[in-house]
């Protein structure tokens, strides 16, 4: 058993719901107990969908167990097909139904329903949401794709592609698709199909008509893309165009595969991020330590942007989806950090605290961890909350995505000028500690780094020194308080570490500045 | 359509007047695990450990929103594949998780092991586990107070939403100390209320002259009220059927009353308690008059917005019947259909009797057919869960999401206006928006 308060991913049937809800003309019959309908509100509330997800839950109760859960399932299937008239029916079990072994696939197959039935085997006790979404999409493509459909001859037509992976409840999927369509349009490439988002079973039937595939989100689209490559010899582009560099690479790869001129899309005048990042105000961003955690795709992309495009120092990199751990390991090696592969939020919290970053990029969970630690944070990956399904256009992909990312990540940081002012006027009444950090959400005051003034203050954390606790002299402590709050924690930690290594009994003013010199970058 | 799913209009043998539409089919409701979200706020030294699947953890996270991050006193022990391999292993795993948890959180005095659908289907005996682990924690370190370990089910197959609280409180009843022989008559107020509301009621009881008052659940494990044949209990919430039965098994006697919503509901509820304690009616009226007046004044502000408006409740918490009673008798709204997941006729008799003639009452749910009725009825306001609210709004129907009625302070005189506001606000918003 795993003790968990927070889970980065839901169960695999939620992944299946994300695919079903993204599509048109599909219905999902889920063998599940009463209560599993809670998942509907992820779509109606967080994503603000204006229709219920196309899911019928059998909602069996205790009194049904052992007698008629199977007939309950068949009745629900009949009613759902009659009421919704889907072009395809997905059938599967949630975690509880998996245990009662009713075999939804067999039960549905015996019913001679008037539409294709796609059974889903989603092992709830081993796998999670992203895997469930990938498996569901793969099964849909496998069952519905007409293997006799092939691209029309290339003479006299534009190249055409499928965009694979966008789904319901996907972080910025709506706007990423729009941005990628814009790029492809500049290149003179048609989009044959976007799937699962917005696709119908009939659309999936013709998936073989595209020249090649673009996998926007490997977590969801890769499984299907591999099968398509095998079955239709459709190659796949797997470079994820998040960040300026990655977008350029993506454009070059797509153009090469399609046989078009990449310059048509490369010289996009709306790409402002490179200049914003080179302008002098951004000098203060140099070397800022950033900790990155999320799904592997977004985390790896973020690390590249942080390192190459903003001049940050990546001080931590990790993902919660084990299936893509390899990508994280490769990237972590490149930045010289230890890869963090875990779905335990407490481990993530410990790693963030130990790395002492100046900016955290992560999920909704890291937003809360950062708030608790008093560190600025921006969201780069699911799971996210309602504010990250914005009304405005805000892609992560393409050149506009890079513009959005620059604004989003830099916003929570103290801007260069503000930082400068804080240092110069740190005793000024408006910049003093009492005023709190202006860049964090108003009510979250950072934890005081020190106890109220005393002659010798014992530190809260266990000191590394063997001789017992390290005390700060009153003078050193007063000096520490003058250091701006957003670097004070780090200064305190560094000083104590230094004093411990030197075997000092107390921390004086000297120690503070010796440590500063010792750790100077 | 199968006979099991066909709806039946069943007239109750006990009161020929009440027709209830009984439905079975797909239900759009929460399971009892959701009760943890407010129960853990109430019981300050309790911890709730769900033994379930990733789905259970995901549900709690979705329902608890940002509470997840304030070192919450609940968690899920997620069953994994290797736990399903053999039962003995499962118990050993549970022991390990519980010991780790108690070591980390020494301030916990009550630990609830909460059963889920998966734990019940694999027949993991949590009651047995609670006894086994509890035996080790009867006494804390150096003879300090130990940890009480209890088990109940919050599973969807057994419980709907607020029934999770019922199941939880039922396990506390055997833990209540027995009253001394020949003890004076005492009152127990039953059901989780926000602290502010609980305090208001306790002040009113004291003013009425009922001095011996306990609350279930208590804010701390050690503060459970006594129970016995001289105990009278008053339900503050309508979803406590099992808890009531357990209290009666220990000799306590229920005071029959409508639920304390609005000016009249609260007055009737307090008066019923006072009558059970033989308190002079003149005194009762003097004590409750100021609060009742305030509540009536507050409600008058909302009458223009709500009077004559038609309202439908979809089943959710069992609060539907008393709330419909309040809106109909105190604000002039017209209940079209009042759906409830479960109808306890005896506990709701006083509220049912006050509902307007012709109110359609439904128990259980077949959500698609019920939505067809909502579309046919086109009420001014539909009270429903968050899975249905936005889709109905998109169809042009105004909604009030129901969970808020469980989380917000809505009982008693001084919350009557706030309660009316919850229903008036979506209608006001519909009228002010020009987009």
GROMACS .gro file of N, CA and C in nm, chain B residues 27-147:
model
  363
  548UNK      N    1  -2.670   0.684  -1.117
  548UNK     CA    2  -2.679   0.788  -1.014
  548UNK      C    3  -2.559   0.880  -1.023
  549UNK      N    4  -2.585   1.009  -1.020
  549UNK     CA    5  -2.479   1.109  -1.025
  549UNK      C    6  -2.465   1.166  -0.884
  550UNK      N    7  -2.397   1.093  -0.798
  550UNK     CA    8  -2.384   1.133  -0.657
  550UNK      C    9  -2.242   1.103  -0.610
  551UNK      N   10  -2.205   1.166  -0.500
  551UNK     CA   11  -2.078   1.135  -0.436
  551UNK      C   12  -2.092   1.010  -0.350
  552UNK      N   13  -1.980   0.946  -0.319
  552UNK     CA   14  -1.982   0.837  -0.222
  552UNK      C   15  -1.956   0.896  -0.083
  553UNK      N   16  -1.968   0.810   0.019
  553UNK     CA   17  -1.955   0.855   0.157
  553UNK      C   18  -1.816   0.902   0.196
  554UNK      N   19  -1.714   0.869   0.116
  554UNK     CA   20  -1.578   0.916   0.149
  554UNK      C   21  -1.574   1.068   0.158
  555UNK      N   22  -1.660   1.133   0.080
  555UNK     CA   23  -1.658   1.279   0.073
  555UNK      C   24  -1.682   1.342   0.210
  556UNK      N   25  -1.754   1.271   0.298
  556UNK     CA   26  -1.781   1.323   0.432
  556UNK      C   27  -1.654   1.359   0.508
  557UNK      N   28  -1.546   1.289   0.475
  557UNK     CA   29  -1.418   1.315   0.543
  557UNK      C   30  -1.378   1.462   0.530
  558UNK      N   31  -1.414   1.522   0.419
  558UNK     CA   32  -1.370   1.659   0.393
  558UNK      C   33  -1.417   1.754   0.504
  559UNK      N   34  -1.541   1.737   0.552
  559UNK     CA   35  -1.582   1.825   0.662
  559UNK      C   36  -1.567   1.761   0.801
  560UNK      N   37  -1.573   1.627   0.805
  560UNK     CA   38  -1.558   1.562   0.936
  560UNK      C   39  -1.421   1.589   0.998
  561UNK      N   40  -1.317   1.590   0.914
  561UNK     CA   41  -1.183   1.607   0.972
  561UNK      C   42  -1.161   1.750   1.020
  562UNK      N   43  -1.239   1.844   0.966
  562UNK     CA   44  -1.229   1.982   1.017
  562UNK      C   45  -1.293   1.991   1.155
  563UNK      N   46  -1.397   1.910   1.177
  563UNK     CA   47  -1.473   1.918   1.302
  563UNK      C   48  -1.399   1.850   1.417
  564UNK      N   49  -1.350   1.728   1.390
  564UNK     CA   50  -1.284   1.652   1.496
  564UNK      C   51  -1.135   1.683   1.490
  565UNK      N   52  -1.090   1.767   1.583
  565UNK     CA   53  -0.958   1.829   1.567
  565UNK      C   54  -0.842   1.734   1.595
  566UNK      N   55  -0.870   1.621   1.662
  566UNK     CA   56  -0.759   1.529   1.688
  566UNK      C   57  -0.786   1.392   1.626
  567UNK      N   58  -0.863   1.394   1.517
  567UNK     CA   59  -0.894   1.269   1.446
  567UNK      C   60  -0.821   1.266   1.312
  568UNK      N   61  -0.789   1.146   1.269
  568UNK     CA   62  -0.728   1.126   1.137
  568UNK      C   63  -0.812   1.023   1.062
  569UNK      N   64  -0.832   1.044   0.933
  569UNK     CA   65  -0.913   0.954   0.851
  569UNK      C   66  -0.823   0.887   0.747
  570UNK      N   67  -0.808   0.758   0.760
  570UNK     CA   68  -0.726   0.684   0.664
  570UNK      C   69  -0.817   0.597   0.578
  571UNK      N   70  -0.832   0.636   0.452
  571UNK     CA   71  -0.911   0.557   0.358
  571UNK      C   72  -0.825   0.441   0.310
  572UNK      N   73  -0.882   0.322   0.309
  572UNK     CA   74  -0.812   0.209   0.250
  572UNK      C   75  -0.883   0.184   0.118
  573UNK      N   76  -0.818   0.221   0.009
  573UNK     CA   77  -0.888   0.216  -0.119
  573UNK      C   78  -0.793   0.218  -0.237
  574UNK      N   79  -0.845   0.266  -0.349
  574UNK     CA   80  -0.766   0.266  -0.472
  574UNK      C   81  -0.722   0.409  -0.504
  575UNK      N   82  -0.650   0.422  -0.612
  575UNK     CA   83  -0.610   0.555  -0.658
  575UNK      C   84  -0.733   0.641  -0.686
  576UNK      N   85  -0.842   0.577  -0.727
  576UNK     CA   86  -0.965   0.651  -0.753
  576UNK      C   87  -1.012   0.722  -0.627
  577UNK      N   88  -1.004   0.653  -0.513
  577UNK     CA   89  -1.048   0.712  -0.386
  577UNK      C   90  -0.962   0.835  -0.352
  578UNK      N   91  -0.831   0.821  -0.369
  578UNK     CA   92  -0.741   0.933  -0.340
  578UNK      C   93  -0.772   1.050  -0.433
  579UNK      N   94  -0.799   1.017  -0.559
  579UNK     CA   95  -0.830   1.118  -0.660
  579UNK      C   96  -0.960   1.190  -0.627
  580UNK      N   97  -1.058   1.115  -0.581
  580UNK     CA   98  -1.186   1.176  -0.542
  580UNK      C   99  -1.165   1.273  -0.426
  581UNK      N  100  -1.093   1.229  -0.323
  581UNK     CA  101  -1.074   1.314  -0.205
  581UNK      C  102  -1.002   1.442  -0.245
  582UNK      N  103  -0.905   1.426  -0.332
  582UNK     CA  104  -0.827   1.542  -0.378
  582UNK      C  105  -0.917   1.638  -0.455
  583UNK      N  106  -1.007   1.583  -0.537
  583UNK     CA  107  -1.096   1.669  -0.616
  583UNK      C  108  -1.197   1.737  -0.525
  584UNK      N  109  -1.243   1.666  -0.421
  584UNK     CA  110  -1.346   1.722  -0.333
  584UNK      C  111  -1.286   1.818  -0.231
  585UNK      N  112  -1.162   1.790  -0.190
  585UNK     CA  113  -1.104   1.871  -0.083
  585UNK      C  114  -1.035   1.996  -0.136
  586UNK      N  115  -1.018   2.003  -0.268
  586UNK     CA  116  -0.959   2.124  -0.326
  586UNK      C  117  -0.828   2.160  -0.258
  587UNK      N  118  -0.819   2.282  -0.210
  587UNK     CA  119  -0.691   2.328  -0.156
  587UNK      C  120  -0.665   2.280  -0.014
  588UNK      N  121  -0.764   2.217   0.050
  588UNK     CA  122  -0.740   2.165   0.185
  588UNK      C  123  -0.628   2.063   0.188
  589UNK      N  124  -0.606   1.999   0.075
  589UNK     CA  125  -0.501   1.899   0.062
  589UNK      C  126  -0.369   1.950   0.119
  590UNK      N  127  -0.349   2.080   0.117
  590UNK     CA  128  -0.214   2.128   0.138
  590UNK      C  129  -0.189   2.181   0.278
  591UNK      N  130  -0.289   2.180   0.363
  591UNK     CA  131  -0.268   2.235   0.497
  591UNK      C  132  -0.240   2.121   0.594
  592UNK      N  133  -0.145   2.032   0.562
  592UNK     CA  134  -0.119   1.914   0.645
  592UNK      C  135  -0.252   1.855   0.688
  593UNK      N  136  -0.328   1.803   0.594
  593UNK     CA  137  -0.464   1.759   0.628
  593UNK      C  138  -0.458   1.634   0.716
  594UNK      N  139  -0.566   1.607   0.787
  594UNK     CA  140  -0.570   1.490   0.872
  594UNK      C  141  -0.648   1.379   0.802
  595UNK      N  142  -0.622   1.362   0.674
  595UNK     CA  143  -0.677   1.246   0.604
  595UNK      C  144  -0.580   1.204   0.496
  596UNK      N  145  -0.589   1.078   0.457
  596UNK     CA  146  -0.501   1.025   0.353
  596UNK      C  147  -0.561   0.896   0.301
  597UNK      N  148  -0.503   0.845   0.194
  597UNK     CA  149  -0.548   0.718   0.139
  597UNK      C  150  -0.431   0.620   0.140
  598UNK      N  151  -0.457   0.499   0.190
  598UNK     CA  152  -0.361   0.390   0.172
  598UNK      C  153  -0.403   0.323   0.041
  599UNK      N  154  -0.327   0.350  -0.063
  599UNK     CA  155  -0.366   0.303  -0.197
  599UNK      C  156  -0.329   0.157  -0.214
  600UNK      N  157  -0.432   0.076  -0.240
  600UNK     CA  158  -0.410  -0.067  -0.263
  600UNK      C  159  -0.339  -0.083  -0.397
  601UNK      N  160  -0.233  -0.164  -0.395
  601UNK     CA  161  -0.159  -0.188  -0.519
  601UNK      C  162  -0.171  -0.334  -0.556
  602UNK      N  163  -0.119  -0.365  -0.672
  602UNK     CA  164  -0.136  -0.500  -0.723
  602UNK      C  165  -0.085  -0.607  -0.626
  603UNK      N  166   0.030  -0.578  -0.562
  603UNK     CA  167   0.084  -0.682  -0.474
  603UNK      C  168  -0.003  -0.702  -0.349
  604UNK      N  169  -0.083  -0.601  -0.312
  604UNK     CA  170  -0.174  -0.619  -0.199
  604UNK      C  171  -0.288  -0.714  -0.235
  605UNK      N  172  -0.320  -0.718  -0.364
  605UNK     CA  173  -0.431  -0.803  -0.407
  605UNK      C  174  -0.387  -0.949  -0.417
  606UNK      N  175  -0.257  -0.971  -0.411
  606UNK     CA  176  -0.208  -1.108  -0.428
  606UNK      C  177  -0.251  -1.199  -0.313
  607UNK      N  178  -0.254  -1.147  -0.189
  607UNK     CA  179  -0.293  -1.233  -0.077
  607UNK      C  180  -0.336  -1.150   0.042
  608UNK      N  181  -0.434  -1.198   0.116
  608UNK     CA  182  -0.493  -1.120   0.223
  608UNK      C  183  -0.398  -1.091   0.339
  609UNK      N  184  -0.323  -1.189   0.379
  609UNK     CA  185  -0.234  -1.170   0.494
  609UNK      C  186  -0.141  -1.052   0.469
  610UNK      N  187  -0.089  -1.050   0.351
  610UNK     CA  188  -0.001  -0.943   0.306
  610UNK      C  189  -0.070  -0.808   0.322
  611UNK      N  190  -0.197  -0.803   0.286
  611UNK     CA  191  -0.275  -0.680   0.291
  611UNK      C  192  -0.282  -0.625   0.435
  612UNK      N  193  -0.307  -0.715   0.530
  612UNK     CA  194  -0.314  -0.671   0.670
  612UNK      C  195  -0.178  -0.622   0.719
  613UNK      N  196  -0.073  -0.693   0.679
  613UNK     CA  197   0.061  -0.652   0.720
  613UNK      C  198   0.093  -0.514   0.664
  614UNK      N  199   0.054  -0.493   0.540
  614UNK     CA  200   0.077  -0.363   0.476
  614UNK      C  201   0.002  -0.252   0.550
  615UNK      N  202  -0.123  -0.282   0.585
  615UNK     CA  203  -0.205  -0.183   0.655
  615UNK      C  204  -0.141  -0.148   0.790
  616UNK      N  205  -0.096  -0.252   0.861
  616UNK     CA  206  -0.028  -0.228   0.989
  616UNK      C  207   0.091  -0.135   0.971
  617UNK      N  208   0.169  -0.164   0.869
  617UNK     CA  209   0.289  -0.084   0.843
  617UNK      C  210   0.252   0.063   0.819
  618UNK      N  211   0.150   0.083   0.735
  618UNK     CA  212   0.108   0.220   0.702
  618UNK      C  213   0.057   0.292   0.825
  619UNK      N  214  -0.025   0.223   0.905
  619UNK     CA  215  -0.082   0.287   1.023
  619UNK      C  216   0.027   0.322   1.125
  620UNK      N  217   0.121   0.230   1.147
  620UNK     CA  218   0.227   0.258   1.243
  620UNK      C  219   0.310   0.379   1.199
  621UNK      N  220   0.337   0.384   1.070
  621UNK     CA  221   0.416   0.496   1.018
  621UNK      C  222   0.341   0.628   1.039
  622UNK      N  223   0.212   0.620   1.014
  622UNK     CA  224   0.127   0.738   1.025
  622UNK      C  225   0.122   0.788   1.170
  623UNK      N  226   0.100   0.695   1.264
  623UNK     CA  227   0.087   0.734   1.404
  623UNK      C  228   0.220   0.786   1.459
  624UNK      N  229   0.329   0.731   1.408
  624UNK     CA  230   0.460   0.780   1.450
  624UNK      C  231   0.481   0.924   1.403
  625UNK      N  232   0.431   0.951   1.282
  625UNK     CA  233   0.450   1.086   1.225
  625UNK      C  234   0.357   1.189   1.287
  626UNK      N  235   0.239   1.143   1.330
  626UNK     CA  236   0.138   1.237   1.380
  626UNK      C  237   0.099   1.201   1.523
  627UNK      N  238   0.188   1.227   1.619
  627UNK     CA  239   0.161   1.183   1.757
  627UNK      C  240   0.042   1.253   1.822
  628UNK      N  241  -0.006   1.363   1.761
  628UNK     CA  242  -0.116   1.437   1.824
  628UNK      C  243  -0.252   1.371   1.796
  629UNK      N  244  -0.255   1.269   1.709
  629UNK     CA  245  -0.381   1.205   1.673
  629UNK      C  246  -0.433   1.121   1.790
  630UNK      N  247  -0.563   1.138   1.824
  630UNK     CA  248  -0.623   1.061   1.933
  630UNK      C  249  -0.726   0.961   1.880
  631UNK      N  250  -0.785   0.987   1.766
  631UNK     CA  251  -0.877   0.892   1.704
  631UNK      C  252  -0.834   0.870   1.560
  632UNK      N  253  -0.822   0.743   1.522
  632UNK     CA  254  -0.790   0.711   1.383
  632UNK      C  255  -0.906   0.631   1.326
  633UNK      N  256  -0.965   0.685   1.219
  633UNK     CA  257  -1.071   0.611   1.150
  633UNK      C  258  -1.011   0.539   1.030
  634UNK      N  259  -1.031   0.407   1.025
  634UNK     CA  260  -0.999   0.333   0.903
  634UNK      C  261  -1.126   0.333   0.820
  635UNK      N  262  -1.119   0.393   0.702
  635UNK     CA  263  -1.241   0.414   0.625
  635UNK      C  264  -1.244   0.317   0.507
  636UNK      N  265  -1.346   0.234   0.504
  636UNK     CA  266  -1.361   0.134   0.398
  636UNK      C  267  -1.407   0.198   0.269
  637UNK      N  268  -1.366   0.139   0.158
  637UNK     CA  269  -1.401   0.191   0.026
  637UNK      C  270  -1.458   0.076  -0.056
  638UNK      N  271  -1.502   0.104  -0.178
  638UNK     CA  272  -1.551  -0.005  -0.264
  638UNK      C  273  -1.445  -0.114  -0.281
  639UNK      N  274  -1.323  -0.080  -0.322
  639UNK     CA  275  -1.226  -0.188  -0.341
  639UNK      C  276  -1.200  -0.268  -0.213
  640UNK      N  277  -1.188  -0.201  -0.098
  640UNK     CA  278  -1.156  -0.275   0.023
  640UNK      C  279  -1.271  -0.366   0.061
  641UNK      N  280  -1.394  -0.325   0.030
  641UNK     CA  281  -1.509  -0.410   0.064
  641UNK      C  282  -1.525  -0.526  -0.032
  642UNK      N  283  -1.497  -0.502  -0.159
  642UNK     CA  284  -1.510  -0.611  -0.257
  642UNK      C  285  -1.407  -0.720  -0.229
  643UNK      N  286  -1.287  -0.680  -0.186
  643UNK     CA  287  -1.189  -0.786  -0.155
  643UNK      C  288  -1.205  -0.836  -0.011
  644UNK      N  289  -1.310  -0.787   0.055
  644UNK     CA  290  -1.344  -0.835   0.190
  644UNK      C  291  -1.228  -0.815   0.289
  645UNK      N  292  -1.167  -0.701   0.281
  645UNK     CA  293  -1.064  -0.667   0.378
  645UNK      C  294  -1.136  -0.621   0.505
  646UNK      N  295  -1.117  -0.694   0.615
  646UNK     CA  296  -1.194  -0.669   0.736
  646UNK      C  297  -1.130  -0.556   0.818
  647UNK      N  298  -1.176  -0.435   0.795
  647UNK     CA  299  -1.115  -0.321   0.863
  647UNK      C  300  -1.154  -0.315   1.010
  648UNK      N  301  -1.272  -0.369   1.043
  648UNK     CA  302  -1.315  -0.372   1.183
  648UNK      C  303  -1.216  -0.453   1.265
  649UNK      N  304  -1.182  -0.567   1.208
  649UNK     CA  305  -1.083  -0.655   1.271
  649UNK      C  306  -0.947  -0.586   1.282
  650UNK      N  307  -0.908  -0.519   1.173
  650UNK     CA  308  -0.779  -0.449   1.172
  650UNK      C  309  -0.778  -0.339   1.279
  651UNK      N  310  -0.891  -0.268   1.293
  651UNK     CA  311  -0.899  -0.161   1.392
  651UNK      C  312  -0.880  -0.217   1.533
  652UNK      N  313  -0.943  -0.331   1.559
  652UNK     CA  314  -0.927  -0.393   1.692
  652UNK      C  315  -0.784  -0.437   1.716
  653UNK      N  316  -0.728  -0.501   1.614
  653UNK     CA  317  -0.593  -0.555   1.627
  653UNK      C  318  -0.492  -0.443   1.651
  654UNK      N  319  -0.500  -0.339   1.567
  654UNK     CA  320  -0.403  -0.230   1.581
  654UNK      C  321  -0.434  -0.148   1.706
  655UNK      N  322  -0.564  -0.133   1.734
  655UNK     CA  323  -0.607  -0.054   1.849
  655UNK      C  324  -0.553  -0.111   1.980
  656UNK      N  325  -0.547  -0.244   1.987
  656UNK     CA  326  -0.498  -0.308   2.109
  656UNK      C  327  -0.356  -0.263   2.142
  657UNK      N  328  -0.279  -0.233   2.038
  657UNK     CA  329  -0.140  -0.191   2.059
  657UNK      C  330  -0.131  -0.045   2.104
  658UNK      N  331  -0.241   0.028   2.086
  658UNK     CA  332  -0.232   0.172   2.112
  658UNK      C  333  -0.326   0.219   2.223
  659UNK      N  334  -0.370   0.123   2.308
  659UNK     CA  335  -0.460   0.160   2.417
  659UNK      C  336  -0.397   0.266   2.506
  660UNK      N  337  -0.267   0.253   2.527
  660UNK     CA  338  -0.194   0.353   2.606
  660UNK      C  339  -0.082   0.410   2.520
  661UNK      N  340  -0.059   0.539   2.534
  661UNK     CA  341   0.050   0.600   2.460
  661UNK      C  342   0.182   0.578   2.531
  662UNK      N  343   0.284   0.648   2.486
  662UNK     CA  344   0.416   0.642   2.550
  662UNK      C  345   0.404   0.686   2.696
  663UNK      N  346   0.475   0.622   2.786
  663UNK     CA  347   0.478   0.655   2.930
  663UNK      C  348   0.337   0.678   2.985
  664UNK      N  349   0.246   0.589   2.946
  664UNK     CA  350   0.113   0.594   3.007
  664UNK      C  351   0.026   0.711   2.965
  665UNK      N  352   0.067   0.785   2.861
  665UNK     CA  353  -0.018   0.895   2.817
  665UNK      C  354  -0.143   0.840   2.748
  666UNK      N  355  -0.230   0.933   2.710
  666UNK     CA  356  -0.356   0.892   2.646
  666UNK      C  357  -0.326   0.816   2.516
  667UNK      N  358  -0.398   0.707   2.494
  667UNK     CA  359  -0.374   0.625   2.376
  667UNK      C  360  -0.447   0.677   2.253
  668UNK      N  361  -0.448   0.595   2.149
  668UNK     CA  362  -0.519   0.628   2.025
  668UNK      C  363  -0.635   0.530   2.009
   0.00000   0.00000   0.00000
